PDB file of C-alpha atoms and ligand atoms in Angstrom:
ATOM      1  CA  UNK Y   4     136.981 133.052 157.954  1.00 66.00           C
ATOM      2  CA  UNK Y   5     133.343 134.123 157.994  1.00 79.00           C
ATOM      3  CA  UNK Y   6     130.704 131.513 158.637  1.00 92.00           C
ATOM      4  CA  UNK Y   7     128.695 130.435 155.573  1.00 98.00           C
ATOM      5  CA  UNK Y   8     125.098 129.648 156.356  1.00 98.00           C
ATOM      6  CA  UNK Y   9     122.496 127.568 154.504  1.00 98.00           C
ATOM      7  CA  UNK Y  10     118.807 127.778 155.396  1.00 98.00           C
ATOM      8  CA  UNK Y  11     116.748 124.847 154.147  1.00 98.00           C
ATOM      9  CA  UNK Y  12     113.034 125.673 154.009  1.00 98.00           C
ATOM     10  CA  UNK Y  13     113.762 129.405 153.716  1.00 98.00           C
ATOM     11  CA  UNK Y  14     110.405 130.200 152.090  1.00 97.00           C
ATOM     12  CA  UNK Y  15     108.389 129.069 155.112  1.00 97.00           C
ATOM     13  CA  UNK Y  16     106.996 131.005 158.074  1.00 96.00           C
ATOM     14  CA  UNK Y  17     110.077 130.811 160.320  1.00 98.00           C
ATOM     15  CA  UNK Y  18     112.671 130.176 157.591  1.00 98.00           C
ATOM     16  CA  UNK Y  19     111.848 133.412 155.782  1.00 97.00           C
ATOM     17  CA  UNK Y  20     112.253 135.675 158.814  1.00 98.00           C
ATOM     18  CA  UNK Y  21     115.326 133.784 159.927  1.00 98.00           C
ATOM     19  CA  UNK Y  22     116.862 134.374 156.491  1.00 98.00           C
ATOM     20  CA  UNK Y  23     116.260 138.137 156.709  1.00 97.00           C
ATOM     21  CA  UNK Y  24     117.720 138.272 160.222  1.00 98.00           C
ATOM     22  CA  UNK Y  25     120.797 136.178 159.439  1.00 98.00           C
ATOM     23  CA  UNK Y  26     121.522 138.245 156.311  1.00 97.00           C
ATOM     24  CA  UNK Y  27     121.323 141.392 158.425  1.00 96.00           C
ATOM     25  CA  UNK Y  28     123.635 139.927 161.098  1.00 96.00           C
ATOM     26  CA  UNK Y  29     126.175 138.028 159.021  1.00 96.00           C
ATOM     27  CA  UNK Y  30     126.026 139.685 155.585  1.00 95.00           C
ATOM     28  CA  UNK Y  31     123.787 138.762 152.648  1.00 95.00           C
ATOM     29  CA  UNK Y  32     126.724 137.169 150.788  1.00 96.00           C
ATOM     30  CA  UNK Y  33     127.186 134.658 153.646  1.00 97.00           C
ATOM     31  CA  UNK Y  34     123.575 133.471 153.907  1.00 98.00           C
ATOM     32  CA  UNK Y  35     122.183 131.119 151.271  1.00 98.00           C
ATOM     33  CA  UNK Y  36     118.428 130.637 151.268  1.00 98.00           C
ATOM     34  CA  UNK Y  37     117.005 127.428 149.811  1.00 98.00           C
ATOM     35  CA  UNK Y  38     113.681 125.694 149.364  1.00 98.00           C
ATOM     36  CA  UNK Y  39     111.980 123.089 147.216  1.00 98.00           C
ATOM     37  CA  UNK Y  40     110.319 125.793 145.031  1.00 97.00           C
ATOM     38  CA  UNK Y  41     110.233 129.537 144.415  1.00 97.00           C
ATOM     39  CA  UNK Y  42     107.243 129.975 146.730  1.00 95.00           C
ATOM     40  CA  UNK Y  43     108.310 133.171 148.506  1.00 95.00           C
ATOM     41  CA  UNK Y  44     109.469 135.846 146.064  1.00 95.00           C
ATOM     42  CA  UNK Y  45     110.616 138.199 148.840  1.00 94.00           C
ATOM     43  CA  UNK Y  46     113.174 135.552 149.782  1.00 96.00           C
ATOM     44  CA  UNK Y  47     114.015 134.438 146.240  1.00 95.00           C
ATOM     45  CA  UNK Y  48     114.659 138.002 145.048  1.00 94.00           C
ATOM     46  CA  UNK Y  49     116.445 139.403 148.085  1.00 92.00           C
ATOM     47  CA  UNK Y  50     119.706 137.434 148.071  1.00 96.00           C
ATOM     48  CA  UNK Y  51     121.314 134.155 147.060  1.00 98.00           C
ATOM     49  CA  UNK Y  52     118.660 131.481 146.566  1.00 98.00           C
ATOM     50  CA  UNK Y  53     118.997 127.828 145.540  1.00 98.00           C
ATOM     51  CA  UNK Y  54     116.491 125.081 144.890  1.00 98.00           C
ATOM     52  CA  UNK Y  55     117.307 122.300 147.383  1.00 98.00           C
ATOM     53  CA  UNK Y  56     115.295 119.143 147.988  1.00 98.00           C
ATOM     54  CA  UNK Y  57     115.728 118.436 151.708  1.00 98.00           C
ATOM     55  CA  UNK Y  58     114.773 114.781 151.118  1.00 98.00           C
ATOM     56  CA  UNK Y  59     117.632 114.275 148.718  1.00 98.00           C
ATOM     57  CA  UNK Y  60     121.120 113.891 150.279  1.00 98.00           C
ATOM     58  CA  UNK Y  61     122.908 114.768 147.031  1.00 98.00           C
ATOM     59  CA  UNK Y  62     120.824 117.910 146.550  1.00 98.00           C
ATOM     60  CA  UNK Y  63     121.741 119.198 150.021  1.00 98.00           C
ATOM     61  CA  UNK Y  64     125.395 118.156 149.671  1.00 98.00           C
ATOM     62  CA  UNK Y  65     125.862 119.857 146.288  1.00 98.00           C
ATOM     63  CA  UNK Y  66     124.659 123.153 147.758  1.00 98.00           C
ATOM     64  CA  UNK Y  67     126.802 122.749 150.896  1.00 98.00           C
ATOM     65  CA  UNK Y  68     129.896 122.133 148.760  1.00 98.00           C
ATOM     66  CA  UNK Y  69     129.140 124.842 146.222  1.00 98.00           C
ATOM     67  CA  UNK Y  70     129.059 127.572 148.873  1.00 98.00           C
ATOM     68  CA  UNK Y  71     131.442 125.961 151.414  1.00 98.00           C
ATOM     69  CA  UNK Y  72     128.662 125.999 153.992  1.00 98.00           C
ATOM     70  CA  UNK Y  73     129.587 125.379 157.636  1.00 98.00           C
ATOM     71  CA  UNK Y  74     126.225 126.001 159.348  1.00 98.00           C
ATOM     72  CA  UNK Y  75     122.815 124.639 158.357  1.00 98.00           C
ATOM     73  CA  UNK Y  76     119.407 125.687 159.665  1.00 98.00           C
ATOM     74  CA  UNK Y  77     116.984 122.908 158.702  1.00 98.00           C
ATOM     75  CA  UNK Y  78     113.583 124.620 158.729  1.00 98.00           C
ATOM     76  CA  UNK Y  79     111.734 122.363 156.253  1.00 98.00           C
ATOM     77  CA  UNK Y  80     108.996 120.273 157.867  1.00 97.00           C
ATOM     78  CA  UNK Y  81     105.410 119.109 157.568  1.00 97.00           C
ATOM     79  CA  UNK Y  82     103.539 120.405 160.627  1.00 97.00           C
ATOM     80  CA  UNK Y  83     100.946 118.810 162.887  1.00 97.00           C
ATOM     81  CA  UNK Y  84      97.666 119.250 161.001  1.00 97.00           C
ATOM     82  CA  UNK Y  85      99.022 118.410 157.525  1.00 97.00           C
ATOM     83  CA  UNK Y  86     100.970 115.524 159.062  1.00 98.00           C
ATOM     84  CA  UNK Y  87      97.712 113.905 160.178  1.00 97.00           C
ATOM     85  CA  UNK Y  88      96.446 114.022 156.582  1.00 98.00           C
ATOM     86  CA  UNK Y  89      99.682 112.686 155.063  1.00 98.00           C
ATOM     87  CA  UNK Y  90     101.406 110.641 157.801  1.00 98.00           C
ATOM     88  CA  UNK Y  91     104.015 108.924 155.624  1.00 98.00           C
ATOM     89  CA  UNK Y  92     104.860 112.115 153.774  1.00 98.00           C
ATOM     90  CA  UNK Y  93     105.434 113.878 157.106  1.00 98.00           C
ATOM     91  CA  UNK Y  94     107.554 111.014 158.410  1.00 98.00           C
ATOM     92  CA  UNK Y  95     109.640 110.903 155.222  1.00 98.00           C
ATOM     93  CA  UNK Y  96     110.318 114.629 154.955  1.00 98.00           C
ATOM     94  CA  UNK Y  97     110.860 115.320 158.651  1.00 98.00           C
ATOM     95  CA  UNK Y  98     113.163 112.349 159.257  1.00 98.00           C
ATOM     96  CA  UNK Y  99     115.063 112.066 155.968  1.00 98.00           C
ATOM     97  CA  UNK Y 100     115.977 115.754 155.926  1.00 98.00           C
ATOM     98  CA  UNK Y 101     117.292 115.540 159.488  1.00 98.00           C
ATOM     99  CA  UNK Y 102     119.437 112.475 158.747  1.00 98.00           C
ATOM    100  CA  UNK Y 103     120.903 114.121 155.647  1.00 98.00           C
ATOM    101  CA  UNK Y 104     121.987 117.173 157.614  1.00 98.00           C
ATOM    102  CA  UNK Y 105     123.232 115.194 160.637  1.00 98.00           C
ATOM    103  CA  UNK Y 106     125.190 112.889 158.336  1.00 98.00           C
ATOM    104  CA  UNK Y 107     126.764 115.863 156.535  1.00 98.00           C
ATOM    105  CA  UNK Y 108     127.873 117.106 159.955  1.00 98.00           C
ATOM    106  CA  UNK Y 109     129.135 113.686 160.970  1.00 98.00           C
ATOM    107  CA  UNK Y 110     131.161 113.527 157.738  1.00 98.00           C
ATOM    108  CA  UNK Y 111     132.527 117.000 158.585  1.00 98.00           C
ATOM    109  CA  UNK Y 112     131.114 118.795 155.544  1.00 98.00           C
ATOM    110  CA  UNK Y 113     129.416 121.155 158.006  1.00 98.00           C
ATOM    111  CA  UNK Y 114     130.218 122.161 161.573  1.00 98.00           C
ATOM    112  CA  UNK Y 115     126.972 123.258 163.123  1.00 98.00           C
ATOM    113  CA  UNK Y 116     123.275 122.408 162.770  1.00 98.00           C
ATOM    114  CA  UNK Y 117     120.068 124.044 163.951  1.00 98.00           C
ATOM    115  CA  UNK Y 118     116.983 121.855 163.918  1.00 98.00           C
ATOM    116  CA  UNK Y 119     113.644 122.949 165.369  1.00 98.00           C
ATOM    117  CA  UNK Y 120     111.595 120.713 167.618  1.00 98.00           C
ATOM    118  CA  UNK Y 121     108.152 121.575 168.963  1.00 98.00           C
ATOM    119  CA  UNK Y 122     105.688 121.445 171.848  1.00 98.00           C
ATOM    120  CA  UNK Y 123     104.197 118.610 169.762  1.00 98.00           C
ATOM    121  CA  UNK Y 124     106.757 116.244 171.336  1.00 98.00           C
ATOM    122  CA  UNK Y 125     104.464 116.192 174.363  1.00 98.00           C
ATOM    123  CA  UNK Y 126     101.247 114.192 174.543  1.00 98.00           C
ATOM    124  CA  UNK Y 127      98.130 113.744 176.603  1.00 98.00           C
ATOM    125  CA  UNK Y 128      99.998 111.931 179.428  1.00 98.00           C
ATOM    126  CA  UNK Y 129     102.407 114.873 179.869  1.00 98.00           C
ATOM    127  CA  UNK Y 130     101.708 117.255 182.776  1.00 98.00           C
ATOM    128  CA  UNK Y 131      99.914 120.173 181.106  1.00 98.00           C
ATOM    129  CA  UNK Y 132     100.810 123.141 183.266  1.00 98.00           C
ATOM    130  CA  UNK Y 133     104.332 124.512 183.260  1.00 98.00           C
ATOM    131  CA  UNK Y 134     105.507 121.348 181.478  1.00 98.00           C
ATOM    132  CA  UNK Y 135     109.051 120.466 182.580  1.00 98.00           C
ATOM    133  CA  UNK Y 136     112.022 119.822 180.285  1.00 98.00           C
ATOM    134  CA  UNK Y 137     112.235 116.200 181.412  1.00 98.00           C
ATOM    135  CA  UNK Y 138     108.826 114.553 181.626  1.00 98.00           C
ATOM    136  CA  UNK Y 139     106.549 111.944 180.089  1.00 98.00           C
ATOM    137  CA  UNK Y 140     106.577 112.266 176.294  1.00 98.00           C
ATOM    138  CA  UNK Y 141     104.015 110.244 174.380  1.00 98.00           C
ATOM    139  CA  UNK Y 142     103.201 112.354 171.307  1.00 98.00           C
ATOM    140  CA  UNK Y 143     100.039 111.346 169.448  1.00 97.00           C
ATOM    141  CA  UNK Y 144     100.578 113.166 166.134  1.00 98.00           C
ATOM    142  CA  UNK Y 145     102.915 112.013 163.392  1.00 98.00           C
ATOM    143  CA  UNK Y 146     104.532 115.447 163.526  1.00 98.00           C
ATOM    144  CA  UNK Y 147     105.118 115.055 167.278  1.00 98.00           C
ATOM    145  CA  UNK Y 148     106.531 111.565 166.765  1.00 98.00           C
ATOM    146  CA  UNK Y 149     108.998 112.839 164.138  1.00 98.00           C
ATOM    147  CA  UNK Y 150     110.086 115.649 166.433  1.00 98.00           C
ATOM    148  CA  UNK Y 151     110.550 113.391 169.433  1.00 98.00           C
ATOM    149  CA  UNK Y 152     112.487 110.784 167.456  1.00 98.00           C
ATOM    150  CA  UNK Y 153     114.482 113.601 165.864  1.00 98.00           C
ATOM    151  CA  UNK Y 154     115.443 114.902 169.299  1.00 98.00           C
ATOM    152  CA  UNK Y 155     116.755 111.472 170.264  1.00 98.00           C
ATOM    153  CA  UNK Y 156     118.839 111.322 167.067  1.00 98.00           C
ATOM    154  CA  UNK Y 157     120.226 114.833 167.614  1.00 98.00           C
ATOM    155  CA  UNK Y 158     121.409 113.883 171.081  1.00 98.00           C
ATOM    156  CA  UNK Y 159     122.800 110.592 169.752  1.00 98.00           C
ATOM    157  CA  UNK Y 160     124.781 112.296 166.973  1.00 98.00           C
ATOM    158  CA  UNK Y 161     126.131 114.763 169.506  1.00 98.00           C
ATOM    159  CA  UNK Y 162     127.164 112.100 172.020  1.00 98.00           C
ATOM    160  CA  UNK Y 163     128.479 109.532 169.539  1.00 98.00           C
ATOM    161  CA  UNK Y 164     129.958 111.661 166.772  1.00 98.00           C
ATOM    162  CA  UNK Y 165     130.486 115.050 168.407  1.00 98.00           C
ATOM    163  CA  UNK Y 166     128.006 116.794 166.075  1.00 98.00           C
ATOM    164  CA  UNK Y 167     127.276 120.346 167.237  1.00 98.00           C
ATOM    165  CA  UNK Y 168     123.502 120.256 166.838  1.00 98.00           C
ATOM    166  CA  UNK Y 169     121.287 122.719 168.685  1.00 98.00           C
ATOM    167  CA  UNK Y 170     117.525 122.670 168.971  1.00 98.00           C
ATOM    168  CA  UNK Y 171     114.490 124.434 170.447  1.00 99.00           C
ATOM    169  CA  UNK Y 172     110.975 123.178 171.145  1.00 98.00           C
ATOM    170  CA  UNK Y 173     109.081 126.037 169.507  1.00 98.00           C
ATOM    171  CA  UNK Y 174     105.585 126.853 170.723  1.00 98.00           C
ATOM    172  CA  UNK Y 175     103.017 128.311 168.247  1.00 98.00           C
ATOM    173  CA  UNK Y 176     104.707 131.177 166.392  1.00 98.00           C
ATOM    174  CA  UNK Y 177     102.841 134.369 165.499  1.00 98.00           C
ATOM    175  CA  UNK Y 178     104.073 136.502 162.614  1.00 98.00           C
ATOM    176  CA  UNK Y 179     102.822 138.856 159.915  1.00 97.00           C
ATOM    177  CA  UNK Y 180     105.367 138.522 157.076  1.00 95.00           C
ATOM    178  CA  UNK Y 181     104.787 134.926 155.937  1.00 93.00           C
ATOM    179  CA  UNK Y 182     101.749 132.767 156.675  1.00 93.00           C
ATOM    180  CA  UNK Y 183     102.217 129.508 158.568  1.00 91.00           C
ATOM    181  CA  UNK Y 184     100.954 126.349 156.896  1.00 90.00           C
ATOM    182  CA  UNK Y 185      99.415 123.165 158.202  1.00 95.00           C
ATOM    183  CA  UNK Y 186      99.812 123.725 161.944  1.00 97.00           C
ATOM    184  CA  UNK Y 187      97.358 123.570 164.833  1.00 97.00           C
ATOM    185  CA  UNK Y 188      98.480 126.904 166.264  1.00 97.00           C
ATOM    186  CA  UNK Y 189      97.916 128.651 162.879  1.00 97.00           C
ATOM    187  CA  UNK Y 190      94.599 130.085 164.112  1.00 98.00           C
ATOM    188  CA  UNK Y 191      96.575 132.632 166.146  1.00 98.00           C
ATOM    189  CA  UNK Y 192      97.926 134.113 162.900  1.00 98.00           C
ATOM    190  CA  UNK Y 193      94.820 133.716 160.691  1.00 98.00           C
ATOM    191  CA  UNK Y 194      92.686 135.511 163.253  1.00 98.00           C
ATOM    192  CA  UNK Y 195      94.574 138.797 162.727  1.00 98.00           C
ATOM    193  CA  UNK Y 196      94.347 138.555 158.935  1.00 98.00           C
ATOM    194  CA  UNK Y 197      90.600 137.859 159.087  1.00 98.00           C
ATOM    195  CA  UNK Y 198      90.036 140.602 161.649  1.00 98.00           C
ATOM    196  CA  UNK Y 199      91.382 143.087 159.115  1.00 97.00           C
ATOM    197  CA  UNK Y 200      89.918 141.659 155.899  1.00 96.00           C
ATOM    198  CA  UNK Y 201      86.503 140.455 157.209  1.00 97.00           C
ATOM    199  CA  UNK Y 202      86.046 141.799 160.761  1.00 98.00           C
ATOM    200  CA  UNK Y 203      85.170 138.211 161.599  1.00 98.00           C
ATOM    201  CA  UNK Y 204      86.916 134.876 162.279  1.00 98.00           C
ATOM    202  CA  UNK Y 205      85.556 131.356 162.542  1.00 98.00           C
ATOM    203  CA  UNK Y 206      87.988 129.554 164.852  1.00 98.00           C
ATOM    204  CA  UNK Y 207      88.788 125.844 164.454  1.00 98.00           C
ATOM    205  CA  UNK Y 208      89.637 125.496 168.170  1.00 98.00           C
ATOM    206  CA  UNK Y 209      87.339 125.924 171.200  1.00 98.00           C
ATOM    207  CA  UNK Y 210      87.392 129.276 172.929  1.00 98.00           C
ATOM    208  CA  UNK Y 211      89.148 128.006 176.069  1.00 98.00           C
ATOM    209  CA  UNK Y 212      91.968 126.048 174.355  1.00 98.00           C
ATOM    210  CA  UNK Y 213      95.092 127.316 176.098  1.00 98.00           C
ATOM    211  CA  UNK Y 214      98.353 126.802 174.159  1.00 98.00           C
ATOM    212  CA  UNK Y 215     101.937 128.081 174.497  1.00 98.00           C
ATOM    213  CA  UNK Y 216     102.669 130.829 171.936  1.00 98.00           C
ATOM    214  CA  UNK Y 217     105.438 133.245 170.953  1.00 98.00           C
ATOM    215  CA  UNK Y 218     105.915 136.269 168.707  1.00 98.00           C
ATOM    216  CA  UNK Y 219     108.222 135.684 165.725  1.00 98.00           C
ATOM    217  CA  UNK Y 220     110.771 138.265 166.877  1.00 98.00           C
ATOM    218  CA  UNK Y 221     111.234 136.319 170.107  1.00 98.00           C
ATOM    219  CA  UNK Y 222     111.503 132.992 168.242  1.00 98.00           C
ATOM    220  CA  UNK Y 223     114.153 134.417 165.918  1.00 98.00           C
ATOM    221  CA  UNK Y 224     116.064 135.881 168.848  1.00 98.00           C
ATOM    222  CA  UNK Y 225     116.066 132.510 170.635  1.00 98.00           C
ATOM    223  CA  UNK Y 226     117.298 130.790 167.461  1.00 98.00           C
ATOM    224  CA  UNK Y 227     120.078 133.304 166.830  1.00 98.00           C
ATOM    225  CA  UNK Y 228     121.079 133.250 170.516  1.00 98.00           C
ATOM    226  CA  UNK Y 229     121.322 129.475 170.913  1.00 98.00           C
ATOM    227  CA  UNK Y 230     123.396 129.288 167.721  1.00 98.00           C
ATOM    228  CA  UNK Y 231     125.696 132.123 168.799  1.00 97.00           C
ATOM    229  CA  UNK Y 232     126.356 130.979 172.355  1.00 98.00           C
ATOM    230  CA  UNK Y 233     129.532 129.065 173.271  1.00 97.00           C
ATOM    231  CA  UNK Y 234     129.364 125.302 172.695  1.00 97.00           C
ATOM    232  CA  UNK Y 235     129.696 124.563 176.407  1.00 97.00           C
ATOM    233  CA  UNK Y 236     126.614 126.611 177.251  1.00 98.00           C
ATOM    234  CA  UNK Y 237     124.443 124.242 175.204  1.00 98.00           C
ATOM    235  CA  UNK Y 238     124.014 121.548 177.805  1.00 98.00           C
ATOM    236  CA  UNK Y 239     120.879 119.982 176.341  1.00 98.00           C
ATOM    237  CA  UNK Y 240     121.487 118.347 172.962  1.00 98.00           C
ATOM    238  CA  UNK Y 241     118.012 116.886 172.441  1.00 98.00           C
ATOM    239  CA  UNK Y 242     116.006 120.138 172.431  1.00 98.00           C
ATOM    240  CA  UNK Y 243     115.342 122.983 174.855  1.00 99.00           C
ATOM    241  CA  UNK Y 244     111.878 123.850 176.181  1.00 98.00           C
ATOM    242  CA  UNK Y 245     111.195 127.412 175.060  1.00 98.00           C
ATOM    243  CA  UNK Y 246     108.355 129.627 176.253  1.00 98.00           C
ATOM    244  CA  UNK Y 247     106.982 133.132 176.134  1.00 98.00           C
ATOM    245  CA  UNK Y 248     103.246 133.334 176.792  1.00 98.00           C
ATOM    246  CA  UNK Y 249     100.114 131.177 176.769  1.00 98.00           C
ATOM    247  CA  UNK Y 250      96.612 132.195 175.706  1.00 98.00           C
ATOM    248  CA  UNK Y 251      93.244 130.935 174.490  1.00 98.00           C
ATOM    249  CA  UNK Y 252      91.386 131.890 171.260  1.00 98.00           C
ATOM    250  CA  UNK Y 253      88.961 133.926 173.376  1.00 98.00           C
ATOM    251  CA  UNK Y 254      91.817 135.904 174.905  1.00 98.00           C
ATOM    252  CA  UNK Y 255      93.187 136.769 171.440  1.00 98.00           C
ATOM    253  CA  UNK Y 256      89.700 137.791 170.298  1.00 98.00           C
ATOM    254  CA  UNK Y 257      89.343 140.018 173.375  1.00 98.00           C
ATOM    255  CA  UNK Y 258      92.713 141.638 172.742  1.00 98.00           C
ATOM    256  CA  UNK Y 259      91.690 142.349 169.110  1.00 98.00           C
ATOM    257  CA  UNK Y 260      88.409 143.864 170.347  1.00 98.00           C
ATOM    258  CA  UNK Y 261      90.440 146.407 172.320  1.00 98.00           C
ATOM    259  CA  UNK Y 262      91.415 147.848 168.919  1.00 98.00           C
ATOM    260  CA  UNK Y 263      88.405 146.741 166.842  1.00 98.00           C
ATOM    261  CA  UNK Y 264      85.300 146.691 169.074  1.00 98.00           C
ATOM    262  CA  UNK Y 265      83.119 145.232 166.260  1.00 98.00           C
ATOM    263  CA  UNK Y 266      85.328 142.174 165.689  1.00 98.00           C
ATOM    264  CA  UNK Y 267      83.298 138.932 165.841  1.00 98.00           C
ATOM    265  CA  UNK Y 268      84.443 135.387 166.474  1.00 98.00           C
ATOM    266  CA  UNK Y 269      82.639 132.036 166.178  1.00 98.00           C
ATOM    267  CA  UNK Y 270      83.957 128.595 167.128  1.00 98.00           C
ATOM    268  CA  UNK Y 271      83.674 125.401 165.065  1.00 98.00           C
ATOM    269  CA  UNK Y 272      86.293 122.983 166.436  1.00 98.00           C
ATOM    270  CA  UNK Y 273      87.533 120.408 163.901  1.00 97.00           C
ATOM    271  CA  UNK Y 274      90.115 117.570 163.985  1.00 97.00           C
ATOM    272  CA  UNK Y 275      92.759 120.029 165.165  1.00 98.00           C
ATOM    273  CA  UNK Y 276      90.994 120.338 168.545  1.00 98.00           C
ATOM    274  CA  UNK Y 277      92.123 116.845 169.457  1.00 98.00           C
ATOM    275  CA  UNK Y 278      95.716 117.724 168.567  1.00 98.00           C
ATOM    276  CA  UNK Y 279      95.563 120.897 170.678  1.00 98.00           C
ATOM    277  CA  UNK Y 280      94.046 118.960 173.592  1.00 98.00           C
ATOM    278  CA  UNK Y 281      97.086 116.678 173.663  1.00 98.00           C
ATOM    279  CA  UNK Y 282      99.569 119.563 173.988  1.00 98.00           C
ATOM    280  CA  UNK Y 283     100.712 121.481 177.099  1.00 98.00           C
ATOM    281  CA  UNK Y 284      99.015 124.680 178.217  1.00 98.00           C
ATOM    282  CA  UNK Y 285     102.262 126.252 179.390  1.00 98.00           C
ATOM    283  CA  UNK Y 286     105.968 125.398 179.348  1.00 98.00           C
ATOM    284  CA  UNK Y 287     108.756 125.580 181.920  1.00 98.00           C
ATOM    285  CA  UNK Y 288     111.799 126.805 179.997  1.00 98.00           C
ATOM    286  CA  UNK Y 289     114.100 127.445 182.960  1.00 98.00           C
ATOM    287  CA  UNK Y 290     117.031 125.512 181.400  1.00 98.00           C
ATOM    288  CA  UNK Y 291     117.091 127.854 178.382  1.00 98.00           C
ATOM    289  CA  UNK Y 292     116.884 130.873 180.699  1.00 98.00           C
ATOM    290  CA  UNK Y 293     119.719 129.487 182.793  1.00 98.00           C
ATOM    291  CA  UNK Y 294     122.086 127.959 180.208  1.00 98.00           C
ATOM    292  CA  UNK Y 295     122.145 130.638 177.505  1.00 98.00           C
ATOM    293  CA  UNK Y 296     120.175 133.462 179.149  1.00 97.00           C
ATOM    294  CA  UNK Y 297     116.989 133.213 177.089  1.00 98.00           C
ATOM    295  CA  UNK Y 298     114.416 135.915 177.797  1.00 97.00           C
ATOM    296  CA  UNK Y 299     111.234 136.700 175.857  1.00 98.00           C
ATOM    297  CA  UNK Y 300     109.979 140.186 175.194  1.00 98.00           C
ATOM    298  CA  UNK Y 301     106.481 140.177 173.681  1.00 98.00           C
ATOM    299  CA  UNK Y 302     103.217 139.584 175.561  1.00 98.00           C
ATOM    300  CA  UNK Y 303      99.749 139.227 173.997  1.00 98.00           C
ATOM    301  CA  UNK Y 304      99.025 142.951 174.132  1.00 98.00           C
ATOM    302  CA  UNK Y 305     102.275 143.768 172.268  1.00 97.00           C
ATOM    303  CA  UNK Y 306     101.637 141.020 169.725  1.00 98.00           C
ATOM    304  CA  UNK Y 307      98.100 142.182 168.925  1.00 98.00           C
ATOM    305  CA  UNK Y 308      99.213 145.779 168.549  1.00 98.00           C
ATOM    306  CA  UNK Y 309     102.076 144.857 166.213  1.00 98.00           C
ATOM    307  CA  UNK Y 310     100.071 142.321 164.168  1.00 98.00           C
ATOM    308  CA  UNK Y 311      97.187 144.720 163.537  1.00 98.00           C
ATOM    309  CA  UNK Y 312      99.510 147.606 162.737  1.00 98.00           C
ATOM    310  CA  UNK Y 313     101.719 145.650 160.301  1.00 98.00           C
ATOM    311  CA  UNK Y 314      98.887 143.770 158.603  1.00 98.00           C
ATOM    312  CA  UNK Y 315      96.832 146.949 158.147  1.00 97.00           C
ATOM    313  CA  UNK Y 316      99.829 148.504 156.414  1.00 96.00           C
ATOM    314  CA  UNK Y 317     100.382 145.397 154.286  1.00 95.00           C
ATOM    315  CA  UNK Y 318      96.755 145.109 153.120  1.00 94.00           C
ATOM    316  CA  UNK Y 319      96.554 148.848 152.379  1.00 92.00           C
ATOM    317  CA  UNK Y 320      99.757 148.643 150.323  1.00 91.00           C
ATOM    318  CA  UNK Y 321      98.436 145.679 148.319  1.00 86.00           C
ATOM    319  CA  UNK Y 322      95.156 147.538 147.607  1.00 84.00           C
ATOM    320  CA  UNK Y 323      97.151 150.553 146.382  1.00 83.00           C
ATOM    321  CA  UNK Y 324      99.359 148.306 144.212  1.00 81.00           C
ATOM    322  CA  UNK Y 325      96.331 146.749 142.511  1.00 78.00           C
ATOM    323  CA  UNK Y 326      94.778 150.155 141.706  1.00 73.00           C
TER     324      UNK Y 326
HETATM  325  N1  LIG M 406     103.013 125.306 165.259  1.00 72.15           N
HETATM  326  C1  LIG M 406     103.165 123.869 165.211  1.00 72.15           C
HETATM  327  C2  LIG M 406     101.908 123.216 164.814  1.00 72.15           C
HETATM  328  O1  LIG M 406     100.864 123.732 165.155  1.00 72.15           O
HETATM  329  C3  LIG M 406     103.599 123.351 166.552  1.00 72.15           C
HETATM  330  O2  LIG M 406     104.976 123.260 166.571  1.00 72.15           O
HETATM  331  O3  LIG M 406     101.929 122.198 164.231  1.00 72.15           O
END
C-alpha cells in the first residue's frame, strides 16, 4: 500500500516546497496539503487541500482518518521574531500541534512523523563555532524554548511509546517561491527581493552577524532523505544538527554586488539582533552526515545566482500579468 502523507502548515515557506516535492515523488493523490487558511493559492489549487487547525486535535484527526494518512509533516509554527511579540501564542501553537501529532502516532492512527527543530534551540552559553550535536542548550527565545522542549518530547515518545518521529535542526532557509514569515534569518531572503525591486536593502542585523544558512533545495533534500532512510539509521530521536553554509549580511550583499554592482545596503539592527547574537555561527552536523549520509550542495555563490535569476523571472512575469 502506498504511503498517504499529510502536510500541516503547507502554505508556509518550507511546507509549500515540501508539498511540491512530495507530490512529485509520491504522487499528487497521496499527498494532502493543509493549513489554517487558503493563504497560498499555488498550494491550494495544485492538489488536494484541506483546512486543518493544528491546535485542534479533532481537526487533525478528522483529516488523518478521512485520507487514511500514515505520515505527517508538521510544518506549522510561529518563528523566533513573531514569537517574541506573542510568547503565549507561540508556545500554544508550537507545543499543542506537536502533542496532537505525537499522540495520534502513539494511538497508532499514524506511523511516522516529521517535526522540524531549529538552531534556535541553542543559546548564548552554547559554543558558537561548529556547535556540536550534544552541548549546552539554554535558548533565550520562546521559539527556541518550544523547539528544545519539543525535541525532548519527540525523544520521549520514541523511547516510551515507539513513535517513529524524525527531526532536523534547520538553519535559516533561503528560498524564492514562498516568503518566510516572522524569523530572524528572514533578512537573507528579503535582501534578494529588495535588490531586484529597489536596488537597495536596509538590513535589521549588523553587517558582521554570522549565522548558519541553507538553500531550500538542500533543506527539502535533507527532509526527504531523513524520512526515507531505514528506521535504524535514525539514531538521534531528539533532532539532528543540520548544516550547509554560514555567512554574514555583508557577505550576501557582496555576492549580490557581483551581479548588481549598484546594489546598496544599510544596517539598522533592531530587536532581532539580540536573537541572532544568541545563536551559533556555524554547526557541526557530522551525525547527520554519518547516520543517513546527509550532504549539502549549494554555497552562497550558487544561492545568489539562483535567487536573482528566479526572482527576476518572477517579478517580470508579474509585471507582464498586470499589463
Ligand atoms: N529561521 C528561523 C528563525 O529565524 C530559525 O529556525 O526564526
